[in-house]
């Protein structure tokens, strides 16, 4: 097989020095009827590739005519089989390289078409545990696997990060991945919120913590740094001992009892942004593996429907508000809300008022606009922000 011409997406070759064949994706096609010569069961050559064959056929014929006469004769048994194998390998390599180039160029456009037509294609995260295989469908945070591994090893985890970074979503996904029931309690300010209580009629009122401890499941204590430290002694004792004395008596922890806690600080107490936070004692923090959770690029892209202009605006907005000390949360919910409202063709300045800058004064908005200009960041969202100011 002799190479005649390397086209953009396929290769024109000759096998007998007389006829010209098209080589595409490891198959050869007749250049007259475009049927597959190497595999009759294959469909004929794609229409857009036929046009490429026709456009280049005259040049290939010209090169065929210039071949030495001895090369145009049918090959005999004396031809080196090694040489033939090497030549065929070379042609296939060139053809494959052409396919890879096409895939590289077309894939982003194809992904964009799929996204616009069908929306975000959900990711499938498969987790194998002793209790079976579980699937998580949807976008997961970059720290999901780390949290999952620790929880699966019965190591309590403390997630720390700004509000709106998806800490509670991670916990729900971990519970789903491990096939566990999910139990949730917010900041604990009274012991009974964990222990439960017996009312005047002698009825015991169970808590989320009690259910997870006795039946098995993932217990999530959100805003642990907003809980009164004294009540956390209960949680510490339960984790350390594997049993706890509830109002109904001593109970052994279920083998599948898991714990995740979360907070906006690392247990060092209140700061300017998060007031009302308590300092956690060393024994409480020592029970937990601490993982910092930041905004996830994958989740941002998903909730924005792939709108990277909006995502980049959100990231720069957070950076600027942190620098100038303006408190304004640009969470996943804010990104998602803006993306949805844009679909109904609402005016963009109004969308930002509704979804983002609620409660900010005009002076604050002016500061943000100036800072965006100082950072050299300009797009339709900064222009809309300027109209508000």
Coordinates of C-alpha atoms in Angstrom, one line a residue:
X1 CA 0.0 0.0 0.0
X2 CA 1.5 3.3 -1.1
X3 CA 0.8 6.7 0.4
X4 CA -0.3 9.2 -2.3
X5 CA -1.7 12.2 -0.4
X6 CA -2.3 13.1 3.3
X7 CA -5.6 15.1 3.4
X8 CA -7.0 17.0 6.4
X9 CA -9.1 14.1 7.7
X10 CA -8.2 11.1 5.7
X11 CA -5.4 9.6 3.5
X12 CA -5.4 8.7 -0.2
X13 CA -3.4 5.6 -1.0
X14 CA -2.9 3.0 -3.8
X15 CA -2.6 -0.7 -3.3
X16 CA -2.0 -1.9 -6.8
X17 CA -0.6 1.2 -8.4
X18 CA -3.8 1.6 -10.5
X19 CA -6.7 2.3 -8.2
X20 CA -6.9 4.9 -5.5
X21 CA -8.4 4.1 -2.1
X22 CA -9.4 6.4 0.9
X23 CA -8.0 5.4 4.3
X24 CA -10.0 6.6 7.3
X25 CA -10.1 5.3 10.9
X26 CA -8.2 2.1 10.1
X27 CA -10.5 1.2 7.2
X28 CA -10.1 1.6 3.4
X29 CA -12.9 2.9 1.0
X30 CA -13.4 2.8 -2.7
X31 CA -13.1 6.3 -4.1
X32 CA -15.8 5.6 -6.8
X33 CA -18.8 4.3 -4.8
X34 CA -17.3 5.0 -1.3
X35 CA -18.1 1.5 0.0
X36 CA -15.8 0.0 2.6
X37 CA -13.3 -2.3 1.0
X38 CA -11.6 -3.6 4.1
X39 CA -14.9 -4.4 5.9
X40 CA -18.0 -4.9 3.7
X41 CA -20.2 -4.8 6.8
X42 CA -19.1 -1.2 7.5
X43 CA -21.3 1.7 6.3
X44 CA -20.1 3.7 3.3
X45 CA -17.8 6.7 3.9
X46 CA -19.5 9.7 5.6
X47 CA -20.8 12.3 3.1
X48 CA -18.6 15.1 4.4
X49 CA -15.6 12.9 3.9
X50 CA -16.7 12.0 0.4
X51 CA -16.4 15.7 -0.5
X52 CA -12.9 15.8 0.8
X53 CA -12.0 12.8 -1.4
X54 CA -13.4 14.5 -4.5
X55 CA -11.6 17.7 -3.7
X56 CA -8.2 15.9 -3.5
X57 CA -8.7 13.1 -6.0
X58 CA -7.2 14.9 -9.0
X59 CA -4.0 15.7 -7.0
X60 CA -3.8 12.1 -5.9
X61 CA -4.2 10.9 -9.5
X62 CA -1.4 13.2 -10.5
X63 CA 0.9 11.7 -7.9
X64 CA -0.1 8.2 -9.0
X65 CA 0.9 9.0 -12.6
X66 CA 4.3 10.1 -11.4
X67 CA 5.1 6.9 -9.6
X68 CA 7.8 4.7 -11.3
X69 CA 6.2 2.1 -13.6
X70 CA 7.6 -0.7 -11.6
X71 CA 5.7 0.6 -8.5
X72 CA 2.5 0.8 -10.5
X73 CA 2.6 -3.0 -11.2
X74 CA 0.7 -5.3 -8.9
X75 CA 3.0 -6.5 -6.1
X76 CA 4.5 -9.9 -6.4
X77 CA 5.3 -12.5 -3.8
X78 CA 8.9 -11.4 -3.9
X79 CA 8.0 -8.0 -2.3
X80 CA 9.3 -7.7 1.2
X81 CA 6.6 -8.6 3.7
X82 CA 8.4 -6.6 6.3
X83 CA 8.4 -3.5 4.1
X84 CA 4.7 -3.9 3.4
X85 CA 3.9 -4.2 7.1
X86 CA 5.9 -1.1 7.9
X87 CA 4.2 0.9 5.2
X88 CA 0.8 -0.2 6.3
X89 CA 1.6 0.7 9.8
X90 CA 2.8 4.1 8.7
X91 CA -0.4 4.8 6.8
X92 CA -2.6 3.7 9.7
X93 CA -0.6 5.8 12.1
X94 CA -1.0 8.9 9.9
X95 CA -4.8 8.2 9.6
X96 CA -5.1 7.7 13.4
X97 CA -3.2 11.0 14.0
X98 CA -5.7 12.7 11.7
X99 CA -8.6 11.3 13.7
X100 CA -7.1 12.4 17.0
X101 CA -6.7 15.9 15.6
X102 CA -10.3 16.0 14.5
X103 CA -11.5 14.8 17.9
X104 CA -9.4 17.4 19.6
X105 CA -10.9 20.2 17.5
X106 CA -14.5 19.0 17.4
X107 CA -14.9 17.8 21.0
X108 CA -15.3 21.2 22.6
X109 CA -17.9 22.1 20.0
X110 CA -19.7 18.8 20.5
X111 CA -19.7 19.2 24.3
X112 CA -21.1 22.7 23.8
X113 CA -23.9 21.4 21.5
X114 CA -24.8 18.6 24.0
X115 CA -24.8 21.1 26.9
X116 CA -27.1 23.6 25.0
X117 CA -29.4 20.8 23.8
X118 CA -29.6 18.5 26.7
X119 CA -28.2 20.5 29.6
X120 CA -25.4 19.3 32.0
X121 CA -24.7 15.6 31.6
X122 CA -24.6 14.2 35.2
X123 CA -21.4 12.7 36.5
X124 CA -21.6 9.2 37.9
X125 CA -19.5 8.5 40.9
X126 CA -19.4 4.7 41.8
X127 CA -18.3 3.7 45.3
X128 CA -17.8 0.2 46.4
X129 CA -18.3 -0.6 50.1
X130 CA -18.7 -3.8 52.1
X131 CA -22.4 -3.2 52.1
X132 CA -22.6 -3.0 48.3
X133 CA -21.9 -0.6 45.4
X134 CA -23.5 2.8 45.4
X135 CA -23.7 5.4 42.7
X136 CA -23.7 9.2 43.2
X137 CA -25.1 11.1 40.2
X138 CA -24.3 14.7 39.9
X139 CA -21.3 17.0 40.4
X140 CA -19.2 16.4 43.4
X141 CA -16.8 18.7 45.2
X142 CA -13.1 18.2 44.7
X143 CA -12.7 17.3 48.4
X144 CA -15.5 14.7 48.3
X145 CA -13.2 11.7 48.0
X146 CA -11.1 12.8 50.9
X147 CA -14.1 13.2 53.2
X148 CA -15.5 9.9 52.0
X149 CA -12.3 8.0 52.8
X150 CA -12.0 9.4 56.3
X151 CA -15.7 8.8 57.2
X152 CA -15.5 5.2 55.8
X153 CA -12.5 4.7 58.2
X154 CA -14.7 5.8 61.1
X155 CA -12.7 9.1 61.5
X156 CA -14.9 12.0 62.4
X157 CA -14.5 15.0 60.1
X158 CA -14.8 18.7 60.6
X159 CA -15.4 20.7 57.5
X160 CA -14.5 24.4 57.7
X161 CA -15.1 27.0 55.1
X162 CA -17.1 30.1 54.1
X163 CA -20.9 30.0 54.0
X164 CA -22.3 28.6 50.7
X165 CA -19.3 26.4 49.8
X166 CA -21.4 23.3 49.8
X167 CA -20.4 21.6 53.1
X168 CA -23.9 20.2 53.7
X169 CA -24.1 18.8 50.1
X170 CA -20.9 17.0 50.6
X171 CA -22.3 15.3 53.8
X172 CA -25.5 14.2 52.0
X173 CA -23.4 12.8 49.1
X174 CA -21.1 10.9 51.5
X175 CA -24.1 9.4 53.3
X176 CA -25.6 8.4 49.9
X177 CA -22.2 6.9 48.8
X178 CA -22.0 4.8 51.9
X179 CA -25.6 3.7 51.8
X180 CA -26.3 5.4 55.2
X181 CA -29.3 7.4 56.5
X182 CA -28.6 11.1 56.8
X183 CA -29.3 12.8 60.1
X184 CA -28.9 16.6 60.6
X185 CA -28.8 19.0 63.6
X186 CA -27.9 22.7 63.5
X187 CA -25.9 24.5 66.2
X188 CA -26.6 22.9 69.6
X189 CA -27.4 25.3 72.4
X190 CA -29.0 22.9 74.9
X191 CA -28.1 19.4 75.9
X192 CA -31.5 17.9 75.1
X193 CA -31.0 18.8 71.4
X194 CA -28.5 15.9 71.4
X195 CA -29.6 13.7 74.3
X196 CA -33.4 14.0 73.9
X197 CA -35.8 14.2 76.8
X198 CA -38.6 12.4 78.6
X199 CA -41.8 14.6 78.9
X200 CA -44.3 14.7 81.7
X201 CA -46.2 11.8 80.2
X202 CA -43.1 9.6 80.3
X203 CA -42.6 9.7 76.5
X204 CA -39.0 9.8 75.3
X205 CA -38.5 12.3 72.5
X206 CA -35.7 11.1 70.2
X207 CA -33.2 13.4 68.5
X208 CA -31.5 13.1 65.2
X209 CA -28.3 12.3 67.1
X210 CA -30.0 9.5 69.0
X211 CA -31.4 7.9 65.8
X212 CA -28.0 7.9 64.1
X213 CA -26.3 6.6 67.3
X214 CA -28.7 3.7 67.8
X215 CA -29.8 2.8 64.3
X216 CA -26.7 3.7 62.3
X217 CA -26.3 6.5 59.9
X218 CA -24.3 9.7 59.2
X219 CA -24.9 12.4 61.8
X220 CA -24.1 15.9 60.5
X221 CA -23.7 18.7 63.1
X222 CA -23.7 21.9 61.2
X223 CA -22.3 25.1 62.7
X224 CA -20.5 23.3 65.4
X225 CA -18.6 26.5 66.1
X226 CA -21.9 28.1 66.9
X227 CA -22.7 25.4 69.5
X228 CA -22.2 26.0 73.2
X229 CA -18.9 24.2 74.1
X230 CA -20.4 22.5 77.1
X231 CA -22.9 20.6 74.9
X232 CA -20.1 19.3 72.7
X233 CA -18.8 17.3 75.7
X234 CA -21.7 14.9 74.9
X235 CA -20.5 14.4 71.4
X236 CA -16.9 14.0 72.5
X237 CA -17.9 11.3 75.0
X238 CA -20.0 9.4 72.4
X239 CA -17.2 9.5 69.8
X240 CA -14.5 8.5 72.3
X241 CA -16.3 5.8 74.2
X242 CA -18.6 4.2 71.6
X243 CA -21.5 4.3 74.1
X244 CA -23.6 7.0 75.7
X245 CA -26.0 7.4 78.6
X246 CA -29.3 8.7 77.2
X247 CA -32.3 9.5 79.4
X248 CA -33.6 6.0 78.6
X249 CA -30.3 4.4 79.6
X250 CA -26.9 3.4 78.3
X251 CA -26.8 2.7 74.6
X252 CA -23.9 1.2 72.5
X253 CA -23.1 3.0 69.3
X254 CA -24.3 1.3 66.1
X255 CA -21.3 0.0 64.0
X256 CA -22.4 2.3 61.2
X257 CA -22.6 5.4 63.3
X258 CA -20.6 8.1 61.5
X259 CA -20.0 11.8 62.3
X260 CA -19.3 14.9 60.3
X261 CA -19.3 18.4 61.7
X262 CA -19.0 21.8 60.0
X263 CA -18.3 25.4 60.8
X264 CA -17.3 28.7 59.2
X265 CA -14.3 29.0 61.4
X266 CA -11.6 26.5 62.5
X267 CA -12.9 26.6 66.1
X268 CA -10.9 29.7 67.1
X269 CA -13.9 31.8 68.0
X270 CA -15.7 34.7 66.5
X271 CA -14.2 37.0 63.9
X272 CA -15.4 40.1 62.0
X273 CA -17.3 38.1 59.4
X274 CA -18.7 35.3 61.6
X275 CA -19.8 36.8 64.9
X276 CA -21.4 34.6 67.6
X277 CA -19.0 31.7 67.1
X278 CA -17.5 29.9 70.1
X279 CA -13.9 28.9 70.6
X280 CA -13.8 25.1 70.6
X281 CA -11.5 23.4 73.1
X282 CA -8.6 21.3 72.1
X283 CA -10.3 18.0 73.0
X284 CA -13.2 18.8 70.7
X285 CA -10.9 19.6 67.8
X286 CA -8.7 16.7 68.5
X287 CA -11.6 14.3 67.8
X288 CA -11.9 15.5 64.2
X289 CA -9.8 15.5 61.0
X290 CA -10.1 19.0 59.7
X291 CA -10.7 19.6 56.0
X292 CA -11.0 23.1 54.5
X293 CA -13.8 23.5 51.9
X294 CA -13.5 26.3 49.3
X295 CA -15.8 27.1 46.3
X296 CA -15.6 24.3 43.8
X297 CA -14.9 25.2 40.1
X298 CA -16.8 22.1 38.9
X299 CA -19.9 23.0 40.9
X300 CA -19.7 26.7 39.8
X301 CA -19.6 25.7 36.2
X302 CA -22.5 23.2 36.7
X303 CA -24.9 25.6 38.4
X304 CA -24.1 28.4 35.9
X305 CA -24.9 26.2 33.0
X306 CA -21.4 26.5 31.7
X307 CA -21.4 30.3 31.8
X308 CA -17.7 30.9 32.5
X309 CA -18.2 34.7 32.1
X310 CA -20.5 34.6 35.1
X311 CA -18.2 32.2 37.0
X312 CA -15.2 34.4 36.5
X313 CA -17.2 37.4 37.6
X314 CA -18.2 35.6 40.8
X315 CA -14.6 34.6 41.6
X316 CA -13.3 38.2 41.1
X317 CA -16.3 39.6 43.1
X318 CA -15.4 37.4 46.1
X319 CA -11.8 38.4 45.9
X320 CA -12.6 42.1 45.8
X321 CA -15.2 42.0 48.6
X322 CA -12.6 40.2 50.8
X323 CA -10.0 42.8 50.0
X324 CA -12.2 45.9 50.7
X325 CA -14.1 44.3 53.6
X326 CA -17.6 44.4 52.1
X327 CA -19.8 41.6 53.3
X328 CA -21.6 40.1 50.3
X329 CA -22.0 36.4 49.7
X330 CA -21.7 35.2 46.1
X331 CA -22.7 31.5 46.7
X332 CA -23.6 28.7 44.3
X333 CA -27.2 29.7 44.9
X334 CA -26.5 33.3 43.7
X335 CA -24.7 32.0 40.6
X336 CA -27.6 29.6 39.8
X337 CA -30.2 32.2 40.3
X338 CA -28.5 34.7 38.0
X339 CA -28.1 32.0 35.3
X340 CA -31.8 31.1 35.5
X341 CA -33.1 34.7 35.5
X342 CA -31.0 35.5 32.4
X343 CA -33.0 32.8 30.5
X344 CA -36.2 34.8 30.9
X345 CA -34.5 37.9 29.5
X346 CA -34.8 40.1 32.6
X347 CA -32.6 43.2 32.6
X348 CA -29.2 42.3 34.0
X349 CA -28.9 45.1 36.5
X350 CA -32.3 44.0 38.0
X351 CA -31.0 40.4 38.1
X352 CA -28.0 41.5 40.1
X353 CA -30.1 43.5 42.5
X354 CA -32.4 40.6 43.1
X355 CA -29.7 37.9 43.3
X356 CA -26.5 39.5 44.6
X357 CA -26.2 43.0 46.0
X358 CA -29.2 42.8 48.3
X359 CA -28.7 45.3 51.1
X360 CA -25.6 46.9 49.7
X361 CA -25.5 50.7 49.7
X362 CA -24.7 52.7 46.5
X363 CA -21.4 53.6 48.1
X364 CA -20.5 50.0 48.5
X365 CA -21.5 49.3 44.9
X366 CA -19.4 52.2 43.7
X367 CA -16.4 50.8 45.6
X368 CA -16.9 47.4 43.9
X369 CA -17.2 49.0 40.4
X370 CA -14.0 51.0 41.0
X371 CA -12.1 47.9 42.2
X372 CA -13.2 45.9 39.2
X373 CA -11.8 48.6 37.0
X374 CA -8.6 48.6 39.0
X375 CA -8.3 44.9 38.5
X376 CA -8.8 45.4 34.7
X377 CA -11.9 43.1 34.8
X378 CA -14.7 44.1 32.5
X379 CA -17.6 42.1 31.1
X380 CA -21.4 42.4 30.9
X381 CA -21.8 41.8 34.6
X382 CA -19.5 44.6 35.6
X383 CA -21.3 46.9 33.2
X384 CA -24.6 46.0 34.8
X385 CA -23.1 46.6 38.2
X386 CA -22.0 50.1 37.0
X387 CA -25.5 50.9 36.0
X388 CA -26.8 50.1 39.5
X389 CA -24.2 52.4 41.0

